PDB file of C-alpha atoms in Angstrom:
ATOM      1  CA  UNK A   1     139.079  74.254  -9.319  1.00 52.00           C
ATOM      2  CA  UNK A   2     136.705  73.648 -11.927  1.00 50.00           C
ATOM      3  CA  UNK A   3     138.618  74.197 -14.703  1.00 59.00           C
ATOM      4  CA  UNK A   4     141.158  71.713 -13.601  1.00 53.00           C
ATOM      5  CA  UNK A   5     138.778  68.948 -13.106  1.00 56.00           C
ATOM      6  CA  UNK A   6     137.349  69.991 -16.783  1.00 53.00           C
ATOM      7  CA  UNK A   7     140.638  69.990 -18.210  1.00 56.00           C
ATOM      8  CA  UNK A   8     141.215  66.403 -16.329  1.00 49.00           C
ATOM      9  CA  UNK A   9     138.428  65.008 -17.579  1.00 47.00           C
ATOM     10  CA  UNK A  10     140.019  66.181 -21.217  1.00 46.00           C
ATOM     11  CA  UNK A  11     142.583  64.528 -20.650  1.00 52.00           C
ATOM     12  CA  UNK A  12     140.788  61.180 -19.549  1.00 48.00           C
ATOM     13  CA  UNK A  13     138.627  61.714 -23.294  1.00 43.00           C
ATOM     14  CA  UNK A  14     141.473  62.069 -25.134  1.00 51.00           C
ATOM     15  CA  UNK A  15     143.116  59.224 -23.858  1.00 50.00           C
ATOM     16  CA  UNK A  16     139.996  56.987 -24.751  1.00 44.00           C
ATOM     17  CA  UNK A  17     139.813  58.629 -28.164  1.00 44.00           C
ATOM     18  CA  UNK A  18     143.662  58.342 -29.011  1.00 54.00           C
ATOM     19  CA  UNK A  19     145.039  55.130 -27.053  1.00 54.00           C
ATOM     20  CA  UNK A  20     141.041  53.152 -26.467  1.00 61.00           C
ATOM     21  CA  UNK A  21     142.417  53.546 -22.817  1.00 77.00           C
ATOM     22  CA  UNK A  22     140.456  54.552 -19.691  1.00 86.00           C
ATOM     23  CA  UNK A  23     140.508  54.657 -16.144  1.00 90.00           C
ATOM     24  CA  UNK A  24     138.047  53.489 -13.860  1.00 91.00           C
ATOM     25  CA  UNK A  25     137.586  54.050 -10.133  1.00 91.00           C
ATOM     26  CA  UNK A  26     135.635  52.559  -7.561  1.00 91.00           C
ATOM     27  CA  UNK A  27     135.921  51.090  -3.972  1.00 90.00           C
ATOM     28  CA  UNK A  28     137.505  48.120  -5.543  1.00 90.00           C
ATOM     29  CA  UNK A  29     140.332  50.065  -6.736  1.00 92.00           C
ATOM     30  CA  UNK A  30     141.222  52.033 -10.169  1.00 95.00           C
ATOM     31  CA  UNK A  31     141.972  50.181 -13.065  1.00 96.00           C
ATOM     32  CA  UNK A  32     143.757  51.487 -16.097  1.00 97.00           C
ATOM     33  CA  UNK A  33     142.433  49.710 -19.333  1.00 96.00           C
ATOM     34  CA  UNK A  34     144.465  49.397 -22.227  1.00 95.00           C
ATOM     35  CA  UNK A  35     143.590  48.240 -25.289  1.00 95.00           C
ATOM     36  CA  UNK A  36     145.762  46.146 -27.924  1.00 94.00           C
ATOM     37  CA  UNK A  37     144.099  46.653 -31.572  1.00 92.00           C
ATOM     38  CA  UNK A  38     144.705  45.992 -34.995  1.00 91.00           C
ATOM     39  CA  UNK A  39     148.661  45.798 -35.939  1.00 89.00           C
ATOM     40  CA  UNK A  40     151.138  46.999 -33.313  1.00 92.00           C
ATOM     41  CA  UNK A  41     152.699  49.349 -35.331  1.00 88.00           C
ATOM     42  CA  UNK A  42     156.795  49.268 -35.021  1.00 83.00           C
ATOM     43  CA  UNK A  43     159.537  51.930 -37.049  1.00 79.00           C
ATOM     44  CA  UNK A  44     157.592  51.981 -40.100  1.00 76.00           C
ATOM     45  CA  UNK A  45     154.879  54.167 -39.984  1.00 79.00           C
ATOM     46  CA  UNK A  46     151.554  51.934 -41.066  1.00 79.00           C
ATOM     47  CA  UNK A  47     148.199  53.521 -43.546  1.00 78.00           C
ATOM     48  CA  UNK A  48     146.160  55.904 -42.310  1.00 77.00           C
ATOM     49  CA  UNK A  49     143.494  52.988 -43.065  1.00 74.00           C
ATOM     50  CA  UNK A  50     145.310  50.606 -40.706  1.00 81.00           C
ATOM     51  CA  UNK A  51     143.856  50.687 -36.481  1.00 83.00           C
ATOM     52  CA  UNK A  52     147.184  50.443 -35.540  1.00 85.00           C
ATOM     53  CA  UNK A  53     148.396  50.162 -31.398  1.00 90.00           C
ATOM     54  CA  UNK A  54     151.645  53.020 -31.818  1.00 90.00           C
ATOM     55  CA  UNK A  55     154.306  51.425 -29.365  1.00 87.00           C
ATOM     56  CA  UNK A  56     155.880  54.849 -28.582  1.00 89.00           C
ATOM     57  CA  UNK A  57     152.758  56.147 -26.934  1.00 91.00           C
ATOM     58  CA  UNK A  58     152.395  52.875 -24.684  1.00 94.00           C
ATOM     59  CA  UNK A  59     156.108  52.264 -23.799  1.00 94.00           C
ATOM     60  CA  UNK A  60     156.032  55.591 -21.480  1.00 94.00           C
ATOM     61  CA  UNK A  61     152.341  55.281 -20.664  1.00 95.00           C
ATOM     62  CA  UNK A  62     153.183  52.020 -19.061  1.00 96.00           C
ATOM     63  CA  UNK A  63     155.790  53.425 -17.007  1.00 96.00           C
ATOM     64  CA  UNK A  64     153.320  56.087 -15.561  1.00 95.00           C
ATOM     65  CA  UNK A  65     151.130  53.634 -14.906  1.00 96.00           C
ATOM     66  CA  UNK A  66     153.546  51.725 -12.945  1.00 97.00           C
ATOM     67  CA  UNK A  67     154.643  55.010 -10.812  1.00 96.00           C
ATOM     68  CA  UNK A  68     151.529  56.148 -10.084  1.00 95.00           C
ATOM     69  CA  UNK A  69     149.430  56.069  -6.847  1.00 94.00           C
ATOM     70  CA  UNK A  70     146.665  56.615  -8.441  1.00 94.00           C
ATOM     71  CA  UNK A  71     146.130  53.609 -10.222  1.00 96.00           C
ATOM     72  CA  UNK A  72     145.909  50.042  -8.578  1.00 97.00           C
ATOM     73  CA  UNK A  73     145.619  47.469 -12.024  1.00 97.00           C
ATOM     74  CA  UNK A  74     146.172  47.270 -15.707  1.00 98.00           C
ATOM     75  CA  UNK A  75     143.207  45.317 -17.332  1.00 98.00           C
ATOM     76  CA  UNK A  76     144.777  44.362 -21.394  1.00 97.00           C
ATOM     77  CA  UNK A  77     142.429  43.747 -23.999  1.00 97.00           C
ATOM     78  CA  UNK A  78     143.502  42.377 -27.169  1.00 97.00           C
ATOM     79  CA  UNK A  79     142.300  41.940 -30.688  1.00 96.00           C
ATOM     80  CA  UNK A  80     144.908  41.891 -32.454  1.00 95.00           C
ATOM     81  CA  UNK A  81     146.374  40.153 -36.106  1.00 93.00           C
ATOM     82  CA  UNK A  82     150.032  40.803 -34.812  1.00 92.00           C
ATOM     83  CA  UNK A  83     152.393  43.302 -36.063  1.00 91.00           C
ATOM     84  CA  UNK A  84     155.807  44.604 -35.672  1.00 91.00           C
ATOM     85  CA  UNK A  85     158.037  41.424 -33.931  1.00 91.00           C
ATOM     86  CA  UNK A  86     160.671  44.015 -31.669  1.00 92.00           C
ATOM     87  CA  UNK A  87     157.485  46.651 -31.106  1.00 93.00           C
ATOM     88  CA  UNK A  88     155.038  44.275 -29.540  1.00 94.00           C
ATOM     89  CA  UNK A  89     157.662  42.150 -27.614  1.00 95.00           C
ATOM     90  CA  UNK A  90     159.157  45.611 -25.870  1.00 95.00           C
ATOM     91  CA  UNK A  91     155.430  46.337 -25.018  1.00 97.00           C
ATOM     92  CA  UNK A  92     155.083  42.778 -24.024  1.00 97.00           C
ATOM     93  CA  UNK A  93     158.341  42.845 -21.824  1.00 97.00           C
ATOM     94  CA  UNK A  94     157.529  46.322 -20.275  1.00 97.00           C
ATOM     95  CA  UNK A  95     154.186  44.636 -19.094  1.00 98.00           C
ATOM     96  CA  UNK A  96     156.074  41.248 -17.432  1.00 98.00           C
ATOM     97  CA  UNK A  97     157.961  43.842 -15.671  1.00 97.00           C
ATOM     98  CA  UNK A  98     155.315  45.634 -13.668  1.00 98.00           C
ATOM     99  CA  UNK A  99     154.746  44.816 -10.070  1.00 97.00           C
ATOM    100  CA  UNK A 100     151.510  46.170 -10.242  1.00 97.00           C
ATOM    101  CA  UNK A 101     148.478  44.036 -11.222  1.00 98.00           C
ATOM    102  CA  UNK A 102     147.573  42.704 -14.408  1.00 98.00           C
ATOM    103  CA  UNK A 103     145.131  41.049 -16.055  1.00 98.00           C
ATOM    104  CA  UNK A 104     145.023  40.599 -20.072  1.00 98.00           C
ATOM    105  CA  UNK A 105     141.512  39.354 -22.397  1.00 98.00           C
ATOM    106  CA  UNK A 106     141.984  38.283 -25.594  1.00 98.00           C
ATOM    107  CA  UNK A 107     138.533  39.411 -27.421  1.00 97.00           C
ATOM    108  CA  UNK A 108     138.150  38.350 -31.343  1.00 94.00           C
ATOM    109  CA  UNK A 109     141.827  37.341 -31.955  1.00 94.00           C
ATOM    110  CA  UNK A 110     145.290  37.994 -30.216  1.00 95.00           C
ATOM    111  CA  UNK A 111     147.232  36.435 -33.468  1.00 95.00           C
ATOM    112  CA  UNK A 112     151.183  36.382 -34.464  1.00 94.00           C
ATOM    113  CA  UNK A 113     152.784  39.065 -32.000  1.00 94.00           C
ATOM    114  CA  UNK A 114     149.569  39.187 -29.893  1.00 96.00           C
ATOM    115  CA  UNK A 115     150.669  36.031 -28.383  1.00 97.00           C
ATOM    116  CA  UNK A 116     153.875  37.465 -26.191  1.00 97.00           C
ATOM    117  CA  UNK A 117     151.198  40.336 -25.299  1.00 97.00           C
ATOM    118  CA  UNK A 118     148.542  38.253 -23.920  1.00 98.00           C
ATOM    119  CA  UNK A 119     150.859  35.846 -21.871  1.00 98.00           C
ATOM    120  CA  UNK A 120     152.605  39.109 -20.557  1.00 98.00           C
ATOM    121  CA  UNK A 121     150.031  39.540 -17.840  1.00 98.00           C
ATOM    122  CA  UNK A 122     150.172  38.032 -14.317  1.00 98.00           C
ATOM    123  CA  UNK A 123     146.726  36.707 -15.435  1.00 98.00           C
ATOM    124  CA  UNK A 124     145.222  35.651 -18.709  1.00 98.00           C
ATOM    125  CA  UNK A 125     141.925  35.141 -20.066  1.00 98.00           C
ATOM    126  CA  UNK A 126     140.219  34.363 -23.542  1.00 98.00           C
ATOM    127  CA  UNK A 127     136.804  33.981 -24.636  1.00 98.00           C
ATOM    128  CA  UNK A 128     135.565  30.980 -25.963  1.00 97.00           C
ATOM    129  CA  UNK A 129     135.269  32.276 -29.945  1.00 97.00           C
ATOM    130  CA  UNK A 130     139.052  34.076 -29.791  1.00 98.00           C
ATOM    131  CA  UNK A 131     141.373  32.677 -31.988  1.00 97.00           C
ATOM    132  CA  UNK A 132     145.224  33.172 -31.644  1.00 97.00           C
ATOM    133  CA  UNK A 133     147.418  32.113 -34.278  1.00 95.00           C
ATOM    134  CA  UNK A 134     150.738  30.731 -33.733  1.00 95.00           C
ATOM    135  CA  UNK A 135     153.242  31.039 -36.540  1.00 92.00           C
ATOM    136  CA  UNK A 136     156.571  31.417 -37.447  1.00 89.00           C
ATOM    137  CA  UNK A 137     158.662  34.428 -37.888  1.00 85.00           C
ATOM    138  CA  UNK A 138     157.432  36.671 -41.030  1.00 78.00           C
ATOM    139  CA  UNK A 139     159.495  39.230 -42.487  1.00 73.00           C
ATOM    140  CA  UNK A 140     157.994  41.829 -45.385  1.00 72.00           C
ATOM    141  CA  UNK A 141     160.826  44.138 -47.388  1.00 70.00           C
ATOM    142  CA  UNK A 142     164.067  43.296 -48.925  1.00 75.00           C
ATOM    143  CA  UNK A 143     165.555  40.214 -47.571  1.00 76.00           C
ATOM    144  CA  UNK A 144     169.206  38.936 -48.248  1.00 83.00           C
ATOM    145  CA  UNK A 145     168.934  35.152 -49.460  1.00 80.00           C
ATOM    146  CA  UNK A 146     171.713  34.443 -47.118  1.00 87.00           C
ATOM    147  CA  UNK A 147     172.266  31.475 -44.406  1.00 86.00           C
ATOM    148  CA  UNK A 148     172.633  34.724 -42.065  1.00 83.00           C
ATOM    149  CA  UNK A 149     168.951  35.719 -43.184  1.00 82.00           C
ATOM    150  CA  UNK A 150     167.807  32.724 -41.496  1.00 83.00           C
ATOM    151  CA  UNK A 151     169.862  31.295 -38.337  1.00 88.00           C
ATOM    152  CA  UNK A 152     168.177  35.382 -37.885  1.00 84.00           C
ATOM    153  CA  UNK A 153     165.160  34.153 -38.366  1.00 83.00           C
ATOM    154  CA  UNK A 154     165.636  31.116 -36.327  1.00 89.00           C
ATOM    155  CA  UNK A 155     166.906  33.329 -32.759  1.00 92.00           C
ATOM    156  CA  UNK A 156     163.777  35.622 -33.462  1.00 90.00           C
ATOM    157  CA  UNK A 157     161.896  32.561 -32.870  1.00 92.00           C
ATOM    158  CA  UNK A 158     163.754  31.173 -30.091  1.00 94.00           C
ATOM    159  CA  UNK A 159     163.079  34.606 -28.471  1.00 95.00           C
ATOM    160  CA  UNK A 160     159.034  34.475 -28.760  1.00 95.00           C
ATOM    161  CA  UNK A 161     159.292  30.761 -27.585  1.00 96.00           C
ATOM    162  CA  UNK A 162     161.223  31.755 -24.433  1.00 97.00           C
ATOM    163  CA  UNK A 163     158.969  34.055 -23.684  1.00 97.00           C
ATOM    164  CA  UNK A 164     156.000  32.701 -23.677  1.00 98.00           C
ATOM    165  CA  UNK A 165     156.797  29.201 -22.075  1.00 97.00           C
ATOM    166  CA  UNK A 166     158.317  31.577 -19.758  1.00 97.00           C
ATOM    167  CA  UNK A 167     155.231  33.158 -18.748  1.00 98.00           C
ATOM    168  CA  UNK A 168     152.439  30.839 -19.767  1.00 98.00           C
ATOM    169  CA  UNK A 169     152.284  27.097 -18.549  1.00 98.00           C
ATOM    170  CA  UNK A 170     152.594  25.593 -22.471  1.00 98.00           C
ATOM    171  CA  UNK A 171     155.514  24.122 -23.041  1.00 97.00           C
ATOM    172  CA  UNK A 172     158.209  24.469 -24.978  1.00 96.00           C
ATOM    173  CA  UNK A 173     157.771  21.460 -27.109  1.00 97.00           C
ATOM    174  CA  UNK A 174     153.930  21.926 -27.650  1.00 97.00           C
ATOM    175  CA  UNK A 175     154.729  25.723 -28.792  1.00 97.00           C
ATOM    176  CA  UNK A 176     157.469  25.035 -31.381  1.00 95.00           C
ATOM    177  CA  UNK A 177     155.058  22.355 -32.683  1.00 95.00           C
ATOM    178  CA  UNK A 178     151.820  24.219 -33.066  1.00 96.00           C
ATOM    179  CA  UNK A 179     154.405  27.250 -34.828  1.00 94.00           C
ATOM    180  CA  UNK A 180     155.659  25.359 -37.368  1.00 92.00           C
ATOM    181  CA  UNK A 181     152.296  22.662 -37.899  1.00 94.00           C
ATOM    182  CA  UNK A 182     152.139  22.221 -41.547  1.00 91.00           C
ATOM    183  CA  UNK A 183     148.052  20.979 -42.145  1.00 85.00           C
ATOM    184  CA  UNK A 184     146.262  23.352 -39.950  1.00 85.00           C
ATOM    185  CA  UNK A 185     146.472  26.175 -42.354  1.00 84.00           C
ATOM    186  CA  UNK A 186     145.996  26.795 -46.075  1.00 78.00           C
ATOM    187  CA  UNK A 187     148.690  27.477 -47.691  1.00 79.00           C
ATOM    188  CA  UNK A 188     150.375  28.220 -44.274  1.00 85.00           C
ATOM    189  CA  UNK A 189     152.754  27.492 -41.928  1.00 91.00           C
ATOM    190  CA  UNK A 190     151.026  27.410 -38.211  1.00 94.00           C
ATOM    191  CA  UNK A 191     148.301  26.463 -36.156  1.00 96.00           C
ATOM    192  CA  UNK A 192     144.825  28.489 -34.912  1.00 95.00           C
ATOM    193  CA  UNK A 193     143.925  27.866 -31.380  1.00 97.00           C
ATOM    194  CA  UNK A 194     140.205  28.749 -30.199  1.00 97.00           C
ATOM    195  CA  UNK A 195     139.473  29.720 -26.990  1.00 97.00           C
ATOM    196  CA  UNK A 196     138.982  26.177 -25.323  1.00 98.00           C
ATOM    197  CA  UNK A 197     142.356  25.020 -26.802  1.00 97.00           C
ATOM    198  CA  UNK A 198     144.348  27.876 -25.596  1.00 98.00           C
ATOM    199  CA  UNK A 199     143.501  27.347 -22.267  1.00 98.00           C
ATOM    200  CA  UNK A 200     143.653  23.519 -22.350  1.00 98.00           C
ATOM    201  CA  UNK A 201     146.924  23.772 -24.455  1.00 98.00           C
ATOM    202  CA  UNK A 202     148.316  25.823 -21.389  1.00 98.00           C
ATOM    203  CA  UNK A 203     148.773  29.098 -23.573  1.00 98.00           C
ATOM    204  CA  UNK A 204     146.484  31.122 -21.418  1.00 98.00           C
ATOM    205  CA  UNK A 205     145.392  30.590 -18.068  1.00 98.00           C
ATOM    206  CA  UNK A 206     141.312  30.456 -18.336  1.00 98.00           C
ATOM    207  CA  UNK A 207     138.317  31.121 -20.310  1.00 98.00           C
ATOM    208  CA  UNK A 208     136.069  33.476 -19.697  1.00 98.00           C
ATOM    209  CA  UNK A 209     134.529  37.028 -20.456  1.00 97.00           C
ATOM    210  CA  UNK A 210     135.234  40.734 -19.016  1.00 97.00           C
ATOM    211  CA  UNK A 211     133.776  40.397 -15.513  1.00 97.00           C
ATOM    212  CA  UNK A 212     136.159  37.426 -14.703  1.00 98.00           C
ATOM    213  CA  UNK A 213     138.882  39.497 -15.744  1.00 98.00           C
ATOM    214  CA  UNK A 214     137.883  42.488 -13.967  1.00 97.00           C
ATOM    215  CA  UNK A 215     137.099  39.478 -10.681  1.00 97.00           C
ATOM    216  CA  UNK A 216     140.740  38.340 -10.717  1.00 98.00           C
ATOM    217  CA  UNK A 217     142.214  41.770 -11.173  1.00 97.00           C
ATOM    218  CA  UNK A 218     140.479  42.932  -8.134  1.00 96.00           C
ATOM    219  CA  UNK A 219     141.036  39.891  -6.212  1.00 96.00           C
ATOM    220  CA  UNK A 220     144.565  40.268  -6.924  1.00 97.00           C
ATOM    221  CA  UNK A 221     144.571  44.326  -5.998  1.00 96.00           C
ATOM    222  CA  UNK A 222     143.013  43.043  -2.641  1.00 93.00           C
ATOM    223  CA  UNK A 223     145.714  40.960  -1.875  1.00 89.00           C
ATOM    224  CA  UNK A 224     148.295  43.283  -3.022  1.00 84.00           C
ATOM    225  CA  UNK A 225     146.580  46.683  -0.667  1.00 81.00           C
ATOM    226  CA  UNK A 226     146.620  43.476   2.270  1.00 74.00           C
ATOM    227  CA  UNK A 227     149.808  43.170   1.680  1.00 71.00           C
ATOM    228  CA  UNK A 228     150.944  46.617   1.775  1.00 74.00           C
ATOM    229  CA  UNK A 229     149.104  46.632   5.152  1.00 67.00           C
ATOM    230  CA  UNK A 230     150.445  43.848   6.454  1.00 68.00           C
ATOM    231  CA  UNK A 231     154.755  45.292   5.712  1.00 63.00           C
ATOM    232  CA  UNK A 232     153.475  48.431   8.023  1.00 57.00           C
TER     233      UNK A 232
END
């Protein structure tokens, strides 16, 4: 018996040390927290210098977290600059998907791709000195100078912005215009939003700091274990 639990708690280190994820319990419930860092790394395989968030380890952690009785919440931080488009929306989309709770905070920045990610959540949060930085489409590699090459570029978009007006309360309008804002940014296309203007902008739900994420989450795992009460 007490080399399981050893070997458990392993397994709990090793998911800190490899995926900055942990799981805490109390009488509240047991939250699973994820974290969202540097570039969400896609197919291409980034520097060993890069933090990089590896989609192929979260993909199938996210669907044990889902199955599993053990664990009540998913709590998302992010600080993020972006990263692989298809990679972070699938991550993004597996996340809108859970029936479980969840509850993201963007901490430092949840830029480019990090925007999808932080809407994801039933719940969002940012503190007042995170950034997020809406943009348009980038692509890095050989590209064919082709009118193909860009009505590509152009349903990429469309996808991001139907997402998150989808599941944020900006609108469509507002979001297209902050993308492609052409004197917020040197030598850039796009627009930085600070904490205060993401909320107010309707991007993310409120501001606020790690205990009124972890407030919410548990507020919404006590309705959810009423619930489940309630149907028996």
């Amino acid at each position: 018996m007490h080399d399981k639990n050893a070997e458990m708690k392993k397994q709990e280190m090793d998911q800190v040390v490899e995926l900055g994820a942990d799981i805490t319990k109390s009488d509240k419930g047991n939250i699973y927290t994820l974290t969202i860092i540097g570039q969400v790394e896609g197919h291409q395989v980034l520097p060993e210098n890069c933090k990089t968030t590896k989609y192929e380890h979260v993909l199938p952690l996210l669907a044990g977290i889902e199955e599993s009785d053990d664990i009540d919440g998913l709590l998302l931080l992010l600080n993020t600059v972006g990263g692989d488009i298809e990679a972070g929306l699938a991550i993004a989309e597996m996340i809108a998907g859970m029936k479980k709770p969840t509850v993201s905070l963007v901490l430092g920045g949840g830029h480019s791709i990090g925007i999808p990610l932080a809407v994801c959540t039933k719940k969002s949060f940012i503190t007042p000195t995170a950034s997020m930085t809406v943009h348009p489409v980038r692509m890095t590699g050989l590209v064919v100078g082709a009118p193909q090459t860009f009505r590509y570029f152009q349903r990429i978009q469309e996808q991001i912005a139907d997402f998150v007006t989808t599941n944020s309360k900006i609108s469509r309008e507002d979001f297209e215009h902050y993308m492609m804002a052409t004197g917020e940014m040197a030598t850039d296309v796009g627009t930085i939003l600070y904490g205060k203007e993401a909320v107010s902008s309707g991007l993310i739900d409120k501001l606020g700091g790690l205990n009124d994420a972890l407030s919410a989450l548990h507020k919404m795992i006590g309705k959810t274990e009423k619930g489940k009460r309630s149907g028996n």
